[in-house]
Short mmCIF file of C-alpha atoms and ligand atoms in Angstrom, two decimals:
data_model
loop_
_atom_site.label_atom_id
_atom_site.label_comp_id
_atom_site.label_asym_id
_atom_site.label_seq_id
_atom_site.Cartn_x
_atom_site.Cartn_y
_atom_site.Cartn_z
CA UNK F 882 -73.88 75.94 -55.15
CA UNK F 883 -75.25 77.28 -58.59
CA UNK F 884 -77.93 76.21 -60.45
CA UNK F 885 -77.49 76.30 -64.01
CA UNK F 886 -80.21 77.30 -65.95
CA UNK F 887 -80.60 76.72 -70.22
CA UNK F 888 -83.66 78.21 -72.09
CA UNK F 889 -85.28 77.26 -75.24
CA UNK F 890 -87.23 79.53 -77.38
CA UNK F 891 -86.52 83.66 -76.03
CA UNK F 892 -90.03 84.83 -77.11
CA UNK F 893 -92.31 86.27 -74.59
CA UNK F 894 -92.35 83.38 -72.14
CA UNK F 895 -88.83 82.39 -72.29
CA UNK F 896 -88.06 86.03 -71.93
CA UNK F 897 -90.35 86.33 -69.37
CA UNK F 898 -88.69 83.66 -67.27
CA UNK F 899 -85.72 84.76 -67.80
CA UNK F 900 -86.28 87.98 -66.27
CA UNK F 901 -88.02 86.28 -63.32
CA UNK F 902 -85.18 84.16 -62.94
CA UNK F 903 -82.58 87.41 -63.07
CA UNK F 904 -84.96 89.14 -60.32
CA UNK F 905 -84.70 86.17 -58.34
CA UNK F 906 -81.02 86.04 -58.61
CA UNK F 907 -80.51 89.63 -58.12
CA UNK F 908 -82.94 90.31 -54.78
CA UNK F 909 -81.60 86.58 -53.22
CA UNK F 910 -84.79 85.67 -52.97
CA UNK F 911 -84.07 82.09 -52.47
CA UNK F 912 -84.53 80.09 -49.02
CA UNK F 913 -80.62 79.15 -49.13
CA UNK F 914 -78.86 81.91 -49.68
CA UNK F 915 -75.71 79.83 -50.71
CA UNK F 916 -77.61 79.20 -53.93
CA UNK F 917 -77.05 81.00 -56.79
CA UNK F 918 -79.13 80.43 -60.27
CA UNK F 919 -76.85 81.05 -63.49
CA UNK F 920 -78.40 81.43 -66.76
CA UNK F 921 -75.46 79.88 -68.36
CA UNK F 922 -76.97 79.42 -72.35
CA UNK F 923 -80.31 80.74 -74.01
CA UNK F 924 -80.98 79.06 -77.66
CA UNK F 925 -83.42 80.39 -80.26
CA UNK F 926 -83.47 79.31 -83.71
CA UNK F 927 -84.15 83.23 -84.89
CA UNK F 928 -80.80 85.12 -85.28
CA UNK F 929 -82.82 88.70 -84.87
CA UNK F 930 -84.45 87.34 -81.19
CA UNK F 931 -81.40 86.61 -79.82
CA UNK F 932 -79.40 89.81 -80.68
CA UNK F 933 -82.61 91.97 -79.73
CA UNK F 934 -82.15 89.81 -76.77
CA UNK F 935 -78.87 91.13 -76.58
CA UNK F 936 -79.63 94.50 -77.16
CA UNK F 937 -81.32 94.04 -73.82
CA UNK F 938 -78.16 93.83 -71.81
CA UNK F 939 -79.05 90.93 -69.94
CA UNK F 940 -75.69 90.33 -68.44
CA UNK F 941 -76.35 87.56 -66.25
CA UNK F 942 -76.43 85.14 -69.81
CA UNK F 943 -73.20 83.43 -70.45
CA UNK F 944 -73.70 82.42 -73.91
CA UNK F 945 -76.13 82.74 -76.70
CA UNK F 946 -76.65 80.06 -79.59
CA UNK F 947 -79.01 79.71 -82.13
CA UNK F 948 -78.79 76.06 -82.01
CA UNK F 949 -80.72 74.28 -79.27
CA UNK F 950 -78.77 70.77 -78.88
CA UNK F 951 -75.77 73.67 -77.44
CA UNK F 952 -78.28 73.61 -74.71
CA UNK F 953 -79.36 70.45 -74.44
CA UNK F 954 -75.67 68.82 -75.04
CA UNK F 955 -73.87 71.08 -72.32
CA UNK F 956 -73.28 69.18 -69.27
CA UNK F 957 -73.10 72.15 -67.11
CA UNK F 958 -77.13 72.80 -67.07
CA UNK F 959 -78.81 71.27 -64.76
CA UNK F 960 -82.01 72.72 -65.13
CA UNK F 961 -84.45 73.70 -69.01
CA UNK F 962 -86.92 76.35 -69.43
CA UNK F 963 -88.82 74.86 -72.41
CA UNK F 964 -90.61 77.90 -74.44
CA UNK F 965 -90.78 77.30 -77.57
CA UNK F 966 -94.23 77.17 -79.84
CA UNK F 967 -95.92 74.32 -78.63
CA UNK F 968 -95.55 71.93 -81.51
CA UNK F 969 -91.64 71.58 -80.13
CA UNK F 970 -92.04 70.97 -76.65
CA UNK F 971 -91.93 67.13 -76.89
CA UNK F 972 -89.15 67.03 -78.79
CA UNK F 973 -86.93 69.12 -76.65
CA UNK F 974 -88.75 67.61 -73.95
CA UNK F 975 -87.20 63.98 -75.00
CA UNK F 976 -83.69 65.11 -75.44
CA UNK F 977 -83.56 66.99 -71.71
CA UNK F 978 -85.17 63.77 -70.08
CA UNK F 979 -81.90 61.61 -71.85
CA UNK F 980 -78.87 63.53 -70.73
CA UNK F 981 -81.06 63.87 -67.25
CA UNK F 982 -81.90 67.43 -66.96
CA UNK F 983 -84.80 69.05 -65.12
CA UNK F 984 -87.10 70.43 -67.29
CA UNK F 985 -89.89 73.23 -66.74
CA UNK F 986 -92.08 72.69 -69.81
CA UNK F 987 -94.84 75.57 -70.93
CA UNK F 988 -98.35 74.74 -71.58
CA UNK F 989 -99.67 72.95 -73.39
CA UNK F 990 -97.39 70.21 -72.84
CA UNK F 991 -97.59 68.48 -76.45
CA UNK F 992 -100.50 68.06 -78.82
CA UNK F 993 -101.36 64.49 -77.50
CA UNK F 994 -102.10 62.59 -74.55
CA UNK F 995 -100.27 59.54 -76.27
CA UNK F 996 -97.49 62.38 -76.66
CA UNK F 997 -97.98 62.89 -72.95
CA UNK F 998 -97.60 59.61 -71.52
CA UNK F 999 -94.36 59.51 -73.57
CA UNK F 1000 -93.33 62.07 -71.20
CA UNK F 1001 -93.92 60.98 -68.32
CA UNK F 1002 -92.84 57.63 -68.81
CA UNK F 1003 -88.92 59.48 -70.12
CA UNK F 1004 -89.54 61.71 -66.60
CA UNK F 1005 -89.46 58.23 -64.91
CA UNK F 1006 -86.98 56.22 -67.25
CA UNK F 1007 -84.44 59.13 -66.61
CA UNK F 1008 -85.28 60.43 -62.79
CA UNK F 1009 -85.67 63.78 -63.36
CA UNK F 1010 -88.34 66.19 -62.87
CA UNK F 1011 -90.56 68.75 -64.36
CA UNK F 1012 -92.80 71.57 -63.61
CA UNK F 1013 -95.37 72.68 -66.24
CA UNK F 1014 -96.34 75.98 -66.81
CA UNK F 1015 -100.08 75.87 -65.18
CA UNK F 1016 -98.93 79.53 -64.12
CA UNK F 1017 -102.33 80.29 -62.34
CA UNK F 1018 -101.40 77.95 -59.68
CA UNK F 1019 -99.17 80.19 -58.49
CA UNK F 1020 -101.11 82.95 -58.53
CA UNK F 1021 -101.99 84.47 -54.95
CA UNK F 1022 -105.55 85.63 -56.54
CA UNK F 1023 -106.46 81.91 -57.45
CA UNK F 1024 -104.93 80.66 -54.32
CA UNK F 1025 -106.88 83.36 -52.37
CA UNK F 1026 -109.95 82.06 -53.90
CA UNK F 1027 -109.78 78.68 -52.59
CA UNK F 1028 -108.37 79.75 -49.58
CA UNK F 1029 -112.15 81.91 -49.37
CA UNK F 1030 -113.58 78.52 -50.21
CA UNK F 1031 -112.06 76.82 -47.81
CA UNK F 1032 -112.00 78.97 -44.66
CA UNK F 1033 -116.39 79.71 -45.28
CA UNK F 1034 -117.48 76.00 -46.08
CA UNK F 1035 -119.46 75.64 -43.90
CA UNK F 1036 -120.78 79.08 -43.68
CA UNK F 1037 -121.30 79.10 -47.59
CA UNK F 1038 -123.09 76.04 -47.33
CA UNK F 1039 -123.37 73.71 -50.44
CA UNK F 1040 -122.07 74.49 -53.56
CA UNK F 1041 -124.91 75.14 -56.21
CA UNK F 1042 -123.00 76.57 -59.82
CA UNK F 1043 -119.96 78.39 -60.79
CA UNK F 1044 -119.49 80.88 -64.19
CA UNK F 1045 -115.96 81.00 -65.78
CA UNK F 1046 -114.98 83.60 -68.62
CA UNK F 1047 -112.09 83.85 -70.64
CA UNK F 1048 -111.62 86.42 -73.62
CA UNK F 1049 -108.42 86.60 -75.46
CA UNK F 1050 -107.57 88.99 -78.46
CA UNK F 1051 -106.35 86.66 -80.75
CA UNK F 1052 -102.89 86.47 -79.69
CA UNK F 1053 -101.47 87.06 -83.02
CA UNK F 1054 -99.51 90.33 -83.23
CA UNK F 1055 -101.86 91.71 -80.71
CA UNK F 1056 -101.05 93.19 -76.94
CA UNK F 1057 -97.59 90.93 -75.83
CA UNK F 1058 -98.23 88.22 -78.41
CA UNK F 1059 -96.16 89.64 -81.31
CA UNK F 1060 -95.51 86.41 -83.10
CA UNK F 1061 -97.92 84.51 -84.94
CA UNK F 1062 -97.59 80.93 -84.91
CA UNK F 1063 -100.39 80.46 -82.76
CA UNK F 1064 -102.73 80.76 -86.13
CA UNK F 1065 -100.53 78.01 -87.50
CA UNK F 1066 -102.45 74.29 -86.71
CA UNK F 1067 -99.38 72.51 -87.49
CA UNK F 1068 -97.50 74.62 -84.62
CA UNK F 1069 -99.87 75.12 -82.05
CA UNK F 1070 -102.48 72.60 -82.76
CA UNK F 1071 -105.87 73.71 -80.71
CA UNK F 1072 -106.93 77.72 -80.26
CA UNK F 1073 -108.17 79.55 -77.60
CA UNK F 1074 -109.66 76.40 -75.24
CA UNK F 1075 -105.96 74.16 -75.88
CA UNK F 1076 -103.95 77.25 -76.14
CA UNK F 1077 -105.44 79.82 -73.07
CA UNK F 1078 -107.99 78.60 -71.33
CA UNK F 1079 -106.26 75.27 -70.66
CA UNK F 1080 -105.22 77.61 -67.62
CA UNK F 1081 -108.62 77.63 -66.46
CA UNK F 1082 -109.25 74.18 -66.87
CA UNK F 1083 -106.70 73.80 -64.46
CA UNK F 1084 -108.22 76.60 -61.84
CA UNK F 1085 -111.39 74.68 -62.06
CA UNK F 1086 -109.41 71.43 -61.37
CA UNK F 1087 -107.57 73.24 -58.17
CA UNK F 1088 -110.90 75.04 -57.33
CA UNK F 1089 -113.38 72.25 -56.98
CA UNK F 1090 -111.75 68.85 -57.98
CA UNK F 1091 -110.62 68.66 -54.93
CA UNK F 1092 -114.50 68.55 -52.91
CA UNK F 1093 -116.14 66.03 -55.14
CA UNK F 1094 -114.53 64.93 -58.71
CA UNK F 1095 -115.92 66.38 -61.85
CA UNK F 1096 -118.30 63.53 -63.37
CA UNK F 1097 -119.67 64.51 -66.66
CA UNK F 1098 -118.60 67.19 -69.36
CA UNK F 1099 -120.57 68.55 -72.10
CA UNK F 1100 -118.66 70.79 -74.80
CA UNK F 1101 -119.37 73.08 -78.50
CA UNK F 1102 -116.41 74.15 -79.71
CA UNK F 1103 -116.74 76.71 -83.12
CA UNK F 1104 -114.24 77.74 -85.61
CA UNK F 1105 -115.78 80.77 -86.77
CA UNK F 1106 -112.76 83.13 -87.67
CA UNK F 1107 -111.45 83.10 -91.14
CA UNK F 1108 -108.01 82.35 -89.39
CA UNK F 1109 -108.77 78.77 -87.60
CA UNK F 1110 -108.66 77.34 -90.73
CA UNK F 1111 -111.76 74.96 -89.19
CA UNK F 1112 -108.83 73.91 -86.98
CA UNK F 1113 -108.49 76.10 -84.55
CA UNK F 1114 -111.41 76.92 -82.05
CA UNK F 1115 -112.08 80.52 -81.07
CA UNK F 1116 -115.61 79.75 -79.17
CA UNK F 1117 -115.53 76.79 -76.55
CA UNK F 1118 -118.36 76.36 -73.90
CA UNK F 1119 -117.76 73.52 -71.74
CA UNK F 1120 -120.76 72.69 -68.80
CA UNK F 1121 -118.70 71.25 -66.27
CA UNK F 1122 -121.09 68.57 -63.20
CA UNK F 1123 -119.41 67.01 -60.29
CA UNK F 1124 -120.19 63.85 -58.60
CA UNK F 1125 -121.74 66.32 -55.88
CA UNK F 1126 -124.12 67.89 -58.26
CA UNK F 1127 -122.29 70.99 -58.36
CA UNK F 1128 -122.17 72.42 -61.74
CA UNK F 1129 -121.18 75.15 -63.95
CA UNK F 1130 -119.81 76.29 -67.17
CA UNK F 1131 -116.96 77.76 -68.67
CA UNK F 1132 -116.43 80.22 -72.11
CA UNK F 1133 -113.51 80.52 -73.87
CA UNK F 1134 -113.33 83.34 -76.53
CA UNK F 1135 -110.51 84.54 -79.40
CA UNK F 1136 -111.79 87.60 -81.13
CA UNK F 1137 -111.13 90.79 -82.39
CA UNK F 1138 -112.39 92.63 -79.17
CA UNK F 1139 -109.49 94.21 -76.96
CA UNK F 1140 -110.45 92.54 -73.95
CA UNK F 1141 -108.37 89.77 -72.40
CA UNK F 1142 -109.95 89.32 -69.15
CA UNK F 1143 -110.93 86.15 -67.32
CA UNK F 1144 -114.07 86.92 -64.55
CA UNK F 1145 -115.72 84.04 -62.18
CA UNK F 1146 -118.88 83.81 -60.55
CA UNK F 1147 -119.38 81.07 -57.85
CA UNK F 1148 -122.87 80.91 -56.23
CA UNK F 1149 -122.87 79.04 -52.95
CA UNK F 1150 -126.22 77.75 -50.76
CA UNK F 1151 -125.47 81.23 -48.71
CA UNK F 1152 -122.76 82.75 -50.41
CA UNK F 1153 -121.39 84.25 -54.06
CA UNK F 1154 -117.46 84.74 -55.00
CA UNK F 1155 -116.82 87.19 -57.85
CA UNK F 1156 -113.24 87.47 -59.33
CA UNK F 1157 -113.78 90.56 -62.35
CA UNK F 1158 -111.21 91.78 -65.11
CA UNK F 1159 -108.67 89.63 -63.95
CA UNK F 1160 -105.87 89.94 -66.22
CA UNK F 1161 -102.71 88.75 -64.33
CA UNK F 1162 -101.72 89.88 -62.10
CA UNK F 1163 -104.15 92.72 -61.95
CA UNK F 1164 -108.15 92.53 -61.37
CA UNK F 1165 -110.56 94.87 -61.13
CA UNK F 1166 -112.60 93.51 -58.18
CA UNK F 1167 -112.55 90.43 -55.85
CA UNK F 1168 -115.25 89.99 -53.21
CA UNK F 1169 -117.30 87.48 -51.65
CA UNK F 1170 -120.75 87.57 -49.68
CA UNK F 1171 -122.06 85.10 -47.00
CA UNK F 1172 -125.77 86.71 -46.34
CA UNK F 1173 -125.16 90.28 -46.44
CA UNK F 1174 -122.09 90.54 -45.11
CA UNK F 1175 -119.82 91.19 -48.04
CA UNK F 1176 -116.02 91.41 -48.20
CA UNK F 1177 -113.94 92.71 -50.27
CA UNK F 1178 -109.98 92.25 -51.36
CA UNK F 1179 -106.96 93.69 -52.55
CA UNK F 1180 -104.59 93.09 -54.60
CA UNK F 1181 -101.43 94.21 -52.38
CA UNK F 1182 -102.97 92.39 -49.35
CA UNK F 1183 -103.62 88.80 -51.15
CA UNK F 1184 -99.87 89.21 -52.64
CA UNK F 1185 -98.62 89.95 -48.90
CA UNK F 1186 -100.82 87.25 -47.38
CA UNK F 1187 -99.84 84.52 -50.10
CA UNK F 1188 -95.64 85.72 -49.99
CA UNK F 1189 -96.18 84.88 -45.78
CA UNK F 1190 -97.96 81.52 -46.36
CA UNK F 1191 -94.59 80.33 -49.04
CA UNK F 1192 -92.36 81.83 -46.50
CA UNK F 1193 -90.75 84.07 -49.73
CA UNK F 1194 -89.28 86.89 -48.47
CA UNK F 1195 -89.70 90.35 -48.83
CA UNK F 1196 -90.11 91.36 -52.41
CA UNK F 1197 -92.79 93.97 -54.58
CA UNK F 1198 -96.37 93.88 -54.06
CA UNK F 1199 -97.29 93.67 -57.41
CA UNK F 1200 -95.02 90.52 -58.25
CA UNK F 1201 -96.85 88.43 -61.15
CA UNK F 1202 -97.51 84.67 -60.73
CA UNK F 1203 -94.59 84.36 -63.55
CA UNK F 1204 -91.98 85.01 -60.37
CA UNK F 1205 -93.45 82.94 -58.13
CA UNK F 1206 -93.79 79.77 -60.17
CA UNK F 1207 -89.73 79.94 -61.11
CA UNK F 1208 -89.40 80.48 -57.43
CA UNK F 1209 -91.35 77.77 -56.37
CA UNK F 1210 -89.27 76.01 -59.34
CA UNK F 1211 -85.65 76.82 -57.99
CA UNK F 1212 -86.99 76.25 -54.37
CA UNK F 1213 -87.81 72.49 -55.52
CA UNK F 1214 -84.86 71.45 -57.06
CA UNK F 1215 -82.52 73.16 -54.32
CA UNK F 1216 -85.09 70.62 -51.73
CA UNK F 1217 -85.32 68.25 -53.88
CA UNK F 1218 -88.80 67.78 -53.30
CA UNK F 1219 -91.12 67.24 -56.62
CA UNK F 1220 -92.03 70.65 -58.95
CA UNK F 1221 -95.95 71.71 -58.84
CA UNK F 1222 -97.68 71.10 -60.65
CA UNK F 1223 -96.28 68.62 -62.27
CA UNK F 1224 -97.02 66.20 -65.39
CA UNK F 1225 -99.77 64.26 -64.08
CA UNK F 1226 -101.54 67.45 -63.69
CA UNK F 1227 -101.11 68.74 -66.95
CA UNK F 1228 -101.70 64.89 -68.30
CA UNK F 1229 -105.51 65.46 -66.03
CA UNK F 1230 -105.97 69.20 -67.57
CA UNK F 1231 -105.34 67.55 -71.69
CA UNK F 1232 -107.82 65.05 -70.76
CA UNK F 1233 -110.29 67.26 -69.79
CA UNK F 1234 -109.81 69.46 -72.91
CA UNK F 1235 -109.82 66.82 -75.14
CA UNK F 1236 -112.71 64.95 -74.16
CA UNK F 1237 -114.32 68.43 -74.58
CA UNK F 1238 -113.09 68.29 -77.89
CA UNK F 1239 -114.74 64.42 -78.41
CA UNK F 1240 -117.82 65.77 -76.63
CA UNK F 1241 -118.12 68.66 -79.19
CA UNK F 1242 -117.48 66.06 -82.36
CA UNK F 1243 -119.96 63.52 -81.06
CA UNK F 1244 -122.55 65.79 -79.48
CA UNK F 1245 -122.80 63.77 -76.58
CA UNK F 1246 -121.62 64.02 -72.52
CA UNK F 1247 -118.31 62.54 -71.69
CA UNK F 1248 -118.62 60.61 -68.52
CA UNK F 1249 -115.50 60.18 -66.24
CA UNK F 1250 -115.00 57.81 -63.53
N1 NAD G 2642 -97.92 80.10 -69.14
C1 NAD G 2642 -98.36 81.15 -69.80
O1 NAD G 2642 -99.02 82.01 -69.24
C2 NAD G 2642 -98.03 81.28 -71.24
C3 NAD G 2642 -98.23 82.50 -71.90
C4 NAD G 2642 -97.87 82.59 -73.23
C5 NAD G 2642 -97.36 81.50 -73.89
N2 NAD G 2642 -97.22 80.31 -73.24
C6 NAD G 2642 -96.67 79.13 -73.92
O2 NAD G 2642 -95.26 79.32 -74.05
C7 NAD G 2642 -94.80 78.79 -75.29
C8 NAD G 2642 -94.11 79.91 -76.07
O3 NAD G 2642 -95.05 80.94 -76.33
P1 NAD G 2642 -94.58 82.45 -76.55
O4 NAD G 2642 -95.77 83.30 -76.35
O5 NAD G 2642 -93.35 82.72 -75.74
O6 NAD G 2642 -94.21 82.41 -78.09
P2 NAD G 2642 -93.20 83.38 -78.85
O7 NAD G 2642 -93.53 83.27 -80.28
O8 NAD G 2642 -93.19 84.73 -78.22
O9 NAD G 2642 -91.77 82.71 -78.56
C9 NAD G 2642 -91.43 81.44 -79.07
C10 NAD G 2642 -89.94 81.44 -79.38
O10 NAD G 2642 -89.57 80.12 -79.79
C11 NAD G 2642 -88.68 80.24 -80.88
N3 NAD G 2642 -88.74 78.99 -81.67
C12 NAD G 2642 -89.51 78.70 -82.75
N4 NAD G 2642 -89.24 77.47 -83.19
C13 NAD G 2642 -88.28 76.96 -82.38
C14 NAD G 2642 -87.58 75.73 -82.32
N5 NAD G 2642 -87.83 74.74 -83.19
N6 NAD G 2642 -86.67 75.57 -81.36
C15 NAD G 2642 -86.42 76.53 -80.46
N7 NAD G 2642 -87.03 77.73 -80.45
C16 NAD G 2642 -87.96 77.93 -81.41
C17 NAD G 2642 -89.18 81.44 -81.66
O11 NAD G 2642 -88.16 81.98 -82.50
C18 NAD G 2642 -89.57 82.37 -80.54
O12 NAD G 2642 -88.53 83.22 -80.14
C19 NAD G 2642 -96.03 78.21 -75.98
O13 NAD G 2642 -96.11 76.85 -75.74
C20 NAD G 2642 -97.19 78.94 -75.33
O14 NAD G 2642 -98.36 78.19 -75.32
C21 NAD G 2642 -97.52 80.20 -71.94
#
């Protein structure tokens, strides 16, 4: 059996998949071993992406179009990697749903949760499903964090307040990001809380919604930089409380500074977690505490530990989260089991964000039930 794979939009992310996807292919990596993924068209409005695309040798790609409806009309796919600036995703979105493809959509899913809701209602109308690109929960750092969490409960005790960070050069010709729509409202629509830190929205959701549900958010989102235009934020604090008191706050941060890193602090009754310079899939130091007795982690061991618990097979320590979400992709639709996460948890993520963004307008604390 193959599994025929179309991808929309070959910048960094649909690139990045792609590659994923080739590994994948290439090391057999899959449960059934019968199972072969194809990447049978890739589609990019931009002539010059495609043939430096090309220029790339990538000769697992059967065709190359710079019209996307070659992708979206060709019966043979079964399965879309949706990558395009985020202002598009809907659209393509709607089109896969009709002619009943499977669809793994980037973040953010669409600039709306109206937009959203269209979504998932075309996910149900047409049967098929969809992954979204919440990356980090894939990510055998994040997963090793709850998994701390988890295992010392009770020995941590109750939870008292948690510190997330998240600086981002503005992605903008800077580091990996060498295009530059993401200055562009009308393309990407929020900055660096919709844009990157929606991905630690989402940890905090996996972290601690889980324990006791988050109850009331207070936000201040500033456009400061010349380049937001007033639109687009590059300073968001959001204070997070949950119905068990537990609470904690998170900063989100474009700026000029070379330093995208994301570090956490949780502080437990008896305990402290501390995830620094994580920048994916590298970090500089993850340890924990209960009392005195501190322990500290690896990166090569978490990797191994997390590859055991999925049952993936052997494959390089260093392996990003990017690999293991199209695995955990491919090894859904081959089961046919539902893709994680999927829409309702990027619907749960936009609602968060934007009733930051309402709490930040209004001044006032958003309540949820
Ligand atoms: N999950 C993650 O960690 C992660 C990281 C980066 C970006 N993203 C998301 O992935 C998406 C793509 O971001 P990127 O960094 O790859 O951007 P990019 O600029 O590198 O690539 C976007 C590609 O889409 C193409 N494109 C533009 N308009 C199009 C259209 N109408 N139809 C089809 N293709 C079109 C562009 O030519 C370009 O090649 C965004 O939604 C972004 O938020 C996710």
């Amino acid at each position: 059996m193959n599994i025929n794979v179309g991808i929309i939009g070959t910048g960094l992310m649909g690139q990045t998949h792609l590659f994923s996807l080739k590994k994948i292919e290439e090391e057999r990596l899959l449960s059934d071993t019968d199972v072969h993924i194809k990447i049978r068209g890739v589609a990019d409005p931009d002539e010059e992406k495609l043939n430096r695309l090309k220029l790339k040798n990538v000769k697992v790609i059967d065709y190359f179009t710079t019209n996307p409806d070659d992708i979206v009309k060709d019966k043979a796919i079964d399965v879309v990697y949706i990558a395009t600036p985020t202002k598009f995703h809907k659209e393509y979105y709607l089109k896969l749903a009709e002619k009943g493809k499977n669809i793994f959509c980037e973040k953010p899913l669409a600039f709306s949760l109206e937009d959203i809701k269209e979504l998932i209602l075309a996910e149900r109308k047409y049967g098929i499903s969809t992954q979204v690109g919440l990356v980090l929960r894939h990510c055998p750092v994040v997963w090793k964090m709850k998994q701390i969490i988890k295992e010392n409960a009770e020995a941590f005790g109750k939870r008292l307040s948690f510190t997330f960070r998240d600086t981002q050069n503005w992605p903008i010709g800077t580091g990996l990001h060498q295009s530059d729509w993401r200055k562009d409202p009308s393309l990407a629509y929020g900055g660096s809380l919709f844009e990157h830190s929606i991905h630690d929205v989402d940890v905090l959701e996996y972290l601690f919604g889980d324990q006791a549900p988050l109850s009331k958010l207070f936000a201040k989102i500033r456009y400061v930089s010349p380049l937001t235009q007033g639109k687009l934020e590059d300073v968001a604090t959001l204070n997070f409380e949950y119905e068990d008191g537990f609470v904690g706050n998170l900063t989100s941060i474009w700026n000029k500074a070379k330093m995208d890193e994301r570090r956490v602090e949780i502080f437990l009754e008896n305990g402290y977690i501390n995830l620094e310079n994580y920048i994916t899939p590298f970090f500089r130091k993850l340890e924990y505490l209960i009392g005195r007795k501190k322990k500290r982690l690896n990166l090569e061991g978490i990797t191994e530990e997390y590859r055991k618990h999925k049952n993936y097979p052997k494959m390089a320590l260093n392996t990003g989260p990017y690999l293991f979400e199209s695995l955990s992709f491919m090894e859904s639709i081959i089961k046919e089991i539902e893709p994680y996460p999927g829409l309702d948890i990027g619907y749960r993520v936009h609602e968060i964000i934007e009733s930051a963004y309402h709490s930040s307008r209004e001044n006032q604390i958003v309540s949820f039930n």
